[in-house]
XYZ file of C-alpha atoms in Angstrom:
572
model
C -85.316 10.283 -4.719
C -81.054 10.045 -3.872
C -79.763 8.335 -7.165
C -75.571 7.667 -6.949
C -73.889 7.785 -9.551
C -71.028 4.428 -11.154
C -67.595 4.735 -10.248
C -66.945 4.855 -14.040
C -69.293 8.011 -15.007
C -67.923 9.952 -11.674
C -64.668 9.518 -13.066
C -65.333 10.339 -16.822
C -66.954 13.511 -15.424
C -64.017 14.456 -13.893
C -61.891 13.600 -16.068
C -64.378 16.058 -18.444
C -64.511 18.768 -15.985
C -60.123 18.577 -15.854
C -59.533 18.715 -19.681
C -62.551 20.780 -20.388
C -60.331 23.943 -18.665
C -58.086 26.430 -20.897
C -59.668 24.920 -23.863
C -60.678 28.870 -24.734
C -56.759 29.511 -24.275
C -54.194 26.967 -25.348
C -51.374 27.183 -23.158
C -48.362 28.707 -26.131
C -45.466 26.273 -25.778
C -42.757 27.528 -24.193
C -39.066 28.264 -26.338
C -35.849 25.809 -26.150
C -33.891 28.785 -26.171
C -35.255 30.306 -23.239
C -35.011 27.261 -21.169
C -31.504 26.888 -22.048
C -30.324 30.803 -21.347
C -31.623 29.477 -17.744
C -29.648 26.630 -17.732
C -26.740 28.519 -19.314
C -26.587 31.685 -16.524
C -27.477 28.513 -13.592
C -24.444 26.383 -15.107
C -22.026 29.551 -14.836
C -17.848 29.323 -13.453
C -19.438 31.570 -11.144
C -22.205 29.426 -10.141
C -19.507 27.036 -8.700
C -21.704 23.805 -9.242
C -24.598 25.791 -6.893
C -23.382 23.488 -3.613
C -25.625 24.774 -0.727
C -24.820 27.136 1.988
C -21.821 28.280 -0.476
C -21.215 31.451 -2.665
C -22.010 29.927 -5.559
C -25.327 28.499 -4.164
C -26.031 31.933 -3.066
C -25.917 33.890 -6.341
C -27.676 31.177 -8.025
C -30.683 31.764 -5.344
C -30.152 35.633 -6.166
C -30.377 34.834 -10.320
C -34.285 32.356 -9.747
C -35.522 35.667 -7.111
C -34.673 37.605 -9.677
C -36.110 36.472 -12.614
C -39.509 35.102 -10.604
C -39.435 39.123 -9.606
C -39.138 39.940 -13.480
C -41.850 37.724 -14.357
C -44.296 40.124 -11.609
C -44.371 36.948 -8.954
C -44.789 38.187 -5.295
C -42.391 36.594 -2.393
C -43.043 34.083 -0.404
C -40.843 33.574 1.375
C -40.106 34.930 5.071
C -40.130 38.170 5.943
C -41.283 39.842 2.568
C -39.010 38.109 0.852
C -38.066 35.059 -1.661
C -36.335 33.621 0.576
C -36.641 30.392 3.479
C -33.665 30.157 5.369
C -33.064 27.154 7.096
C -29.911 25.383 8.285
C -27.919 22.902 6.513
C -24.672 22.243 8.721
C -22.953 22.975 11.549
C -19.073 23.635 11.313
C -16.434 24.275 13.143
C -14.024 26.892 13.440
C -11.503 28.820 15.673
C -12.498 29.168 19.147
C -10.397 31.785 21.558
C -8.346 29.662 23.431
C -6.125 27.903 20.717
C -2.404 27.794 21.707
C 0.967 26.030 21.045
C 3.965 26.656 22.678
C 7.257 25.217 24.153
C 7.202 25.212 27.608
C 11.323 24.114 28.060
C 13.651 26.422 29.480
C 14.651 28.830 26.869
C 18.794 28.980 26.492
C 20.366 32.166 28.164
C 21.032 33.744 25.541
C 17.951 33.605 23.928
C 14.392 34.947 24.799
C 11.480 32.165 25.857
C 9.666 31.838 23.101
C 6.496 33.254 22.207
C 3.253 31.074 21.579
C 2.287 30.838 18.394
C -0.006 32.217 15.318
C -3.028 29.981 15.069
C -4.200 29.993 12.016
C -0.988 31.119 10.885
C 1.570 29.233 12.160
C -0.407 26.142 12.850
C -4.179 25.723 13.084
C -6.387 23.132 15.274
C -8.287 20.124 13.120
C -12.159 20.458 13.256
C -12.571 16.981 13.904
C -9.530 17.402 17.195
C -10.725 16.437 20.485
C -10.905 19.922 22.559
C -8.857 20.288 25.573
C -5.290 20.733 26.410
C -1.903 18.535 26.749
C 1.874 19.111 27.602
C 4.194 16.436 26.728
C 7.077 15.731 24.926
C 7.615 16.792 20.839
C 8.766 13.687 19.249
C 8.934 13.375 15.536
C 8.231 10.689 14.045
C 8.699 10.877 9.974
C 5.483 9.414 7.810
C 4.295 7.709 10.645
C 7.283 5.347 12.090
C 6.142 4.946 15.109
C 7.936 1.324 15.322
C 11.411 3.719 16.169
C 9.721 5.858 18.809
C 8.019 5.338 22.042
C 5.032 8.252 21.608
C 2.790 7.506 24.344
C 1.867 9.795 26.116
C 3.332 12.167 24.419
C 3.010 14.599 21.668
C 4.130 13.488 17.558
C 5.409 15.177 14.760
C 4.651 13.723 11.450
C 5.664 14.817 7.974
C 2.259 15.017 5.499
C 1.455 12.236 2.859
C 4.830 10.436 2.000
C 6.097 8.618 -0.785
C 5.048 6.086 -2.907
C 2.169 6.016 -5.498
C -0.676 8.451 -4.640
C -3.101 6.260 -3.811
C -1.213 4.141 -1.070
C -0.045 7.639 0.998
C -1.363 8.274 4.041
C -4.422 10.790 4.453
C -4.258 12.747 7.358
C -7.542 11.293 8.991
C -5.136 8.350 8.313
C -1.961 10.020 9.919
C -4.207 11.336 13.488
C -5.856 7.350 13.214
C -1.816 5.702 13.159
C -1.066 8.611 16.466
C -4.320 7.630 18.400
C -3.275 4.158 17.976
C -0.096 4.429 19.137
C -0.977 5.668 22.318
C -0.086 9.887 22.071
C -1.774 12.592 23.665
C -1.826 14.579 20.793
C -0.091 14.909 16.943
C 0.781 18.011 14.533
C 1.185 16.959 11.388
C 3.507 18.841 8.902
C 2.205 20.369 6.007
C 3.711 22.807 3.522
C -0.259 24.714 3.401
C -2.591 24.785 5.903
C -6.115 23.292 5.817
C -9.313 25.204 6.793
C -10.516 24.273 10.485
C -13.863 23.346 8.108
C -12.092 21.089 5.895
C -10.614 18.963 8.601
C -13.967 18.294 10.591
C -13.949 14.280 10.566
C -13.616 13.731 14.200
C -11.011 11.589 15.907
C -10.773 11.369 19.493
C -7.118 12.874 19.547
C -5.819 16.026 19.836
C -4.229 17.002 16.310
C -3.606 19.785 13.884
C -1.543 21.458 11.188
C 1.926 23.343 11.496
C 3.809 24.897 9.321
C 7.857 24.542 8.757
C 8.621 27.756 10.181
C 7.266 26.855 13.378
C 8.250 23.408 13.636
C 12.145 25.096 13.883
C 10.390 27.799 16.314
C 8.789 25.350 18.799
C 12.924 23.083 18.452
C 14.815 26.895 18.313
C 17.876 26.058 21.451
C 17.561 22.490 21.005
C 19.581 21.692 18.674
C 16.864 20.259 16.464
C 15.486 21.544 13.740
C 12.975 20.124 10.670
C 15.916 19.847 8.346
C 17.954 17.606 10.738
C 15.736 15.100 11.843
C 15.881 12.209 9.446
C 15.123 9.269 11.812
C 12.589 9.168 14.260
C 14.054 10.736 17.563
C 12.792 12.541 21.188
C 13.719 16.177 20.518
C 13.569 17.020 24.444
C 11.192 19.588 24.284
C 7.876 19.906 25.977
C 5.251 21.332 24.203
C 1.673 22.508 25.499
C -1.058 22.295 23.069
C -4.409 23.638 23.511
C -7.321 23.279 21.348
C -10.990 24.991 20.925
C -13.249 24.696 18.748
C -16.351 27.255 18.226
C -19.049 25.764 15.797
C -21.455 27.999 13.134
C -24.478 27.520 11.326
C -24.303 27.456 7.862
C -27.829 28.325 5.862
C -29.130 27.843 2.882
C -32.295 29.025 1.094
C -35.069 27.864 -0.909
C -36.266 30.564 -3.113
C -40.413 30.570 -2.870
C -43.024 32.590 -4.861
C -46.259 33.052 -5.485
C -49.218 33.553 -8.266
C -52.276 34.383 -6.605
C -55.533 32.534 -8.518
C -58.066 33.574 -10.270
C -61.300 32.693 -8.448
C -62.237 34.240 -5.140
C -63.804 30.259 -4.519
C -60.929 28.421 -5.019
C -57.409 30.928 -5.353
C -57.066 29.926 -1.225
C -55.770 26.913 -2.451
C -52.590 25.856 -4.246
C -50.780 24.023 -6.595
C -47.181 23.927 -6.229
C -44.257 23.711 -8.620
C -41.496 22.708 -7.767
C -37.249 21.708 -8.623
C -34.763 22.238 -6.615
C -32.292 24.377 -7.942
C -28.603 23.119 -6.038
C -25.883 20.332 -7.263
C -22.887 19.212 -5.939
C -20.540 22.219 -5.771
C -16.359 22.005 -6.304
C -14.726 18.969 -4.527
C -11.122 19.398 -4.935
C -10.607 21.105 -8.379
C -13.752 19.666 -9.965
C -16.587 21.446 -10.040
C -19.865 19.913 -10.767
C -22.029 21.998 -12.886
C -25.509 20.384 -13.211
C -27.117 20.768 -15.993
C -29.091 17.644 -16.197
C -29.055 17.772 -12.389
C -31.451 20.252 -11.569
C -30.404 22.897 -13.558
C -32.204 21.570 -16.278
C -35.601 21.661 -13.792
C -35.144 24.770 -12.474
C -35.437 25.981 -16.151
C -38.640 24.680 -16.510
C -40.035 25.724 -13.531
C -38.788 29.613 -13.824
C -40.122 29.259 -17.633
C -43.826 27.802 -16.642
C -43.798 30.323 -13.648
C -43.649 33.136 -16.712
C -45.768 31.709 -19.027
C -48.495 31.208 -15.952
C -48.194 34.574 -15.161
C -49.189 35.509 -18.191
C -52.830 34.102 -17.699
C -53.394 32.655 -13.907
C -55.491 29.815 -13.637
C -58.265 29.850 -10.639
C -55.914 28.468 -7.729
C -53.230 30.222 -6.502
C -49.559 28.898 -7.676
C -46.581 28.552 -5.730
C -43.396 27.861 -7.311
C -40.611 27.117 -4.844
C -36.754 26.020 -6.231
C -35.247 23.872 -3.338
C -31.752 24.294 -1.802
C -30.706 20.912 -0.103
C -32.114 18.688 -2.065
C -27.820 16.869 -3.193
C -27.733 16.442 0.685
C -30.785 14.762 1.874
C -33.799 16.588 0.470
C -33.375 18.830 3.243
C -35.078 21.696 1.985
C -37.859 20.405 0.973
C -38.527 18.616 4.503
C -37.976 22.080 5.766
C -40.247 23.592 3.450
C -42.826 20.871 4.780
C -42.370 21.488 7.896
C -42.578 25.268 8.240
C -44.552 26.284 5.043
C -44.758 30.295 4.208
C -46.297 30.868 1.279
C -50.038 28.266 2.451
C -50.142 25.460 4.512
C -49.752 22.321 3.770
C -53.531 21.512 4.002
C -54.268 23.996 1.067
C -51.795 22.107 -1.898
C -53.912 20.319 -4.072
C -50.852 19.097 -5.803
C -47.002 19.497 -6.354
C -45.669 18.616 -9.209
C -41.660 18.303 -9.221
C -39.511 18.607 -11.938
C -36.208 16.910 -11.784
C -33.152 16.015 -14.209
C -35.559 16.720 -17.066
C -32.782 17.797 -19.687
C -31.600 14.765 -21.592
C -34.638 13.115 -23.476
C -33.591 12.599 -26.327
C -36.124 10.927 -27.583
C -36.256 8.586 -24.722
C -39.639 7.912 -22.913
C -40.461 10.504 -20.078
C -41.057 8.691 -16.617
C -43.877 10.715 -14.816
C -44.223 9.308 -10.898
C -46.559 9.827 -8.881
C -49.640 8.859 -10.797
C -51.630 6.764 -8.662
C -51.442 9.361 -5.925
C -54.234 11.796 -6.903
C -57.879 11.206 -8.117
C -57.555 10.930 -12.288
C -54.286 12.447 -12.613
C -53.252 9.084 -14.752
C -55.778 9.822 -16.870
C -54.811 13.603 -16.953
C -51.337 12.285 -17.800
C -51.886 10.623 -20.408
C -54.049 12.998 -22.251
C -51.858 15.935 -21.862
C -49.187 13.940 -22.786
C -50.455 13.331 -26.477
C -51.218 16.496 -26.428
C -47.883 17.290 -25.953
C -46.730 15.073 -28.470
C -45.082 12.969 -25.461
C -44.446 9.380 -25.085
C -44.419 8.667 -21.443
C -43.294 6.051 -18.634
C -45.999 6.555 -16.197
C -45.402 5.035 -12.373
C -47.654 4.849 -9.398
C -45.572 6.000 -6.382
C -45.355 9.089 -4.787
C -42.005 8.265 -3.252
C -38.577 8.569 -4.377
C -35.417 10.284 -4.222
C -36.063 14.041 -4.826
C -38.472 16.615 -3.271
C -41.843 15.311 -3.822
C -41.447 12.519 -1.002
C -41.822 14.813 0.967
C -45.142 16.211 -0.260
C -46.519 13.157 -0.586
C -45.939 12.253 2.656
C -47.719 15.479 4.299
C -50.793 14.285 2.653
C -50.320 15.744 -0.938
C -50.487 14.372 -4.357
C -47.408 14.597 -6.607
C -45.866 14.058 -9.631
C -42.494 13.753 -10.507
C -40.679 14.565 -14.057
C -37.444 12.813 -14.929
C -36.033 12.355 -18.588
C -33.412 9.532 -17.315
C -30.376 9.349 -15.771
C -27.230 8.983 -18.004
C -23.304 8.492 -17.495
C -22.773 12.134 -16.801
C -24.589 11.616 -13.722
C -22.968 13.981 -10.581
C -20.248 14.017 -12.603
C -18.353 17.539 -13.870
C -19.449 16.268 -17.831
C -22.371 17.762 -16.750
C -22.684 20.984 -18.885
C -24.947 22.607 -20.456
C -23.812 21.762 -24.051
C -25.215 18.304 -23.874
C -28.951 19.656 -22.855
C -31.743 18.431 -25.391
C -33.394 21.655 -25.040
C -36.209 20.978 -27.283
C -36.974 17.960 -25.399
C -36.890 20.504 -21.892
C -39.455 22.437 -23.882
C -41.899 19.521 -25.059
C -41.883 18.545 -20.681
C -42.620 22.320 -20.465
C -45.334 22.271 -22.291
C -46.485 18.874 -20.993
C -46.388 21.167 -17.364
C -48.217 23.896 -17.715
C -51.086 21.792 -19.958
C -51.309 20.145 -16.125
C -50.289 22.463 -14.141
C -52.937 25.195 -15.323
C -55.702 21.965 -15.087
C -55.152 21.147 -12.403
C -55.331 24.464 -10.713
C -58.600 25.573 -12.627
C -59.832 21.756 -11.536
C -61.916 20.077 -9.148
C -59.290 19.459 -6.393
C -57.191 15.706 -6.399
C -58.245 13.319 -3.803
C -54.842 11.887 -2.251
C -54.337 8.192 -2.186
C -50.497 7.669 -0.642
C -49.173 5.110 -2.869
C -44.964 4.374 -1.074
C -42.212 3.633 -3.985
C -40.404 0.021 -4.021
C -39.232 -1.100 -0.480
C -35.425 -0.261 -1.489
C -36.203 3.459 -1.590
C -33.548 4.562 -4.548
C -34.726 2.793 -7.788
C -35.755 5.311 -9.957
C -32.529 7.489 -9.495
C -29.964 6.712 -7.013
C -29.432 8.330 -3.614
C -27.589 12.192 -3.478
C -23.577 11.246 -5.058
C -24.143 7.738 -5.355
C -20.908 5.414 -6.582
C -20.164 4.477 -10.313
C -23.152 4.852 -13.067
C -21.164 3.301 -16.016
C -22.906 1.159 -18.046
C -20.697 -1.402 -16.898
C -19.815 -3.963 -13.896
C -18.601 -1.677 -11.449
C -18.992 -2.895 -7.803
C -21.854 -1.499 -5.487
C -20.994 -0.859 -1.788
C -24.261 0.732 -1.325
C -24.011 4.616 0.090
C -24.681 7.955 0.086
C -22.084 10.610 0.869
C -23.258 13.604 3.273
C -21.341 16.203 1.649
C -22.598 18.902 4.013
C -19.472 19.554 6.020
C -17.055 19.524 2.927
C -14.762 17.631 5.093
C -12.237 14.756 3.961
C -12.687 11.093 4.072
C -16.449 10.118 3.020
C -19.125 11.314 5.730
C -21.945 7.936 5.033
C -25.614 10.225 4.271
C -27.499 7.108 4.156
C -27.159 3.859 3.460
C -28.906 1.504 0.700
C -30.933 -1.474 2.159
C -29.404 -4.201 1.976
C -26.615 -3.569 -0.068
C -22.886 -4.659 0.856
C -22.964 -1.317 2.971
C -25.867 -2.123 4.890
C -24.241 -6.031 5.349
C -21.324 -4.941 6.633
C -22.713 -2.771 9.981
C -22.174 0.874 8.091
C -24.247 3.340 9.295
C -25.236 7.239 8.367
C -22.612 9.511 9.846
C -19.666 7.757 9.537
C -16.605 8.362 7.859
C -14.388 6.073 5.715
C -11.097 6.667 5.625
C -9.854 3.870 3.339
C -10.681 0.834 1.226
C -8.339 -1.551 0.014
C -5.244 0.091 -0.583
C -6.600 3.721 -0.979
C -6.990 6.309 1.131
C -10.565 8.521 0.837
C -10.111 11.740 0.345
C -13.207 12.830 -1.121
C -16.336 10.699 -2.585
C -13.882 11.197 -5.867
C -11.884 8.508 -4.780
C -14.973 5.992 -3.614
C -16.346 6.344 -7.163
C -13.018 6.047 -8.587
C -11.972 2.733 -7.036
C -15.591 1.039 -7.193
C -15.200 1.611 -11.310
C -11.818 -0.719 -10.937
C -12.992 -3.554 -8.800
C -16.276 -5.862 -9.317
C -18.961 -7.466 -7.611
C -18.274 -10.409 -5.387
C -14.867 -8.806 -5.093
C -13.925 -8.458 -0.676
C -12.290 -5.923 0.357
C -11.036 -4.360 3.835
C -12.578 -1.456 5.236
C -11.301 1.511 7.249
C -13.617 4.111 8.888
C -14.573 6.049 11.993
C -17.155 6.490 14.118
C -17.561 8.748 16.942
C -14.120 9.598 16.663
C -12.361 5.896 16.830
C -12.060 3.820 13.788
C -12.576 0.667 13.573
C -11.709 -2.390 10.529
C -13.651 -4.377 8.620
C -13.944 -6.690 5.496
C -16.974 -5.586 2.917
C -18.139 -7.804 0.191
C -19.263 -5.629 -2.915
C -22.376 -5.556 -4.665
C -23.833 -5.578 -7.624
C -25.665 -1.921 -8.539
C -29.140 -2.795 -8.167
């Protein structure tokens, strides 16, 4: 006769089996100094904020791969390497057919002016329409279209303008003004030509920037020069402009290593230990070091890899340091769809460490405790042993890489020491890290990894998060995170392209942005009286306003500009 165990008895037996593993060899604690050394290295000036698909991000990936190789782990990426590359952005660049020249008859004493060198005398904008135009060059000063008819002509505008910086027209606004005035194209006079990739926000008009000497070359023989153009005027000079753009694919890389399991019966299964190593990189003159977010999680995972390599558990360990998290979980999404080390169905659990460097006596948030059978009891027991006070959350989703694994049917645990005023700011530096707290979290991680890897396979349970989707931590590049009553728009910026303006990567449900009709892919140009050159402008502006205020917002969608009213909300 077969006798069924009660549910409570089965649970108790499973937990006992999990806790019995590694009793003979209690894991040694990981040292704070070693963990802090990795944080310091990953936030060094040469890492330049570890932006995805940037030289600094690539240097960080090589540092991580070298550390894993020294620890004795095997490559788990593509082609026998530690790297799994994936695309993150299509970036505009120069095609072969760009041209800018005067087409009018030259005075008899002068030879015909040559075409101007693209990249040196002028450069098309990365967001320009493509094709050609011929028309009379009309000078419009700082966008004074009331003083001259620009319709069907090529506008020549001076960059920026006088007055307070916030009130000056941005490059995008100047291009929009020319399109509204009916110009066929616009050339913006600038002392330093911008990079094509940095001007990729699309506006439906031919556009470019031109140097001052190049303007004088176009005007040669006309009786005009840039110095004599003091008011809007038609120059009488006919100009031919052609814009030809090419695209370049930018790629980032996950760093992946494998520690084979010791038990042939279960070594074909794997526990994944992960953290994202990318951060925000550089915006303007500011570098975002990202010590807590997420050099801290990366350091913990590297510490776990070194420690566990000395005493491998029964199941295989797959160590993954993700890129592309800050731009929308791109690296983890790619890996789940293209696993390089073990198939997803053989992943028994995924542990994700994201922002674990500022514990400072607070409770450690551990998410996903109901996504795997006995996870909750296992975490409670291990936290007591590690001397940590934990805040257990059931959901397997949130704004970090474990979400992609949970969506693929893998039990997950998420570790997060809490947000702070330095989040996504240049002040998130290594000197503010709580290294002792990080070491305690690493010790908890080793206890859990070892017991899951040596114990019975957890049974997966799908536990969705709150409907807002970003309850535990704001989405990538959120606006104001101060402690005051700053206004909340409800957007996350997509920084992959490095454009001017603020390209939206996602919209928070039921936020001011959603109610105003904004969509992912829109480019914010101006809010209230402030032109938006980048996300830092938006964040600073929102910190000066309060919930309930209604402001005018100018944005681009599909190359066309729109103006709407938006009533700011409060941070949920």
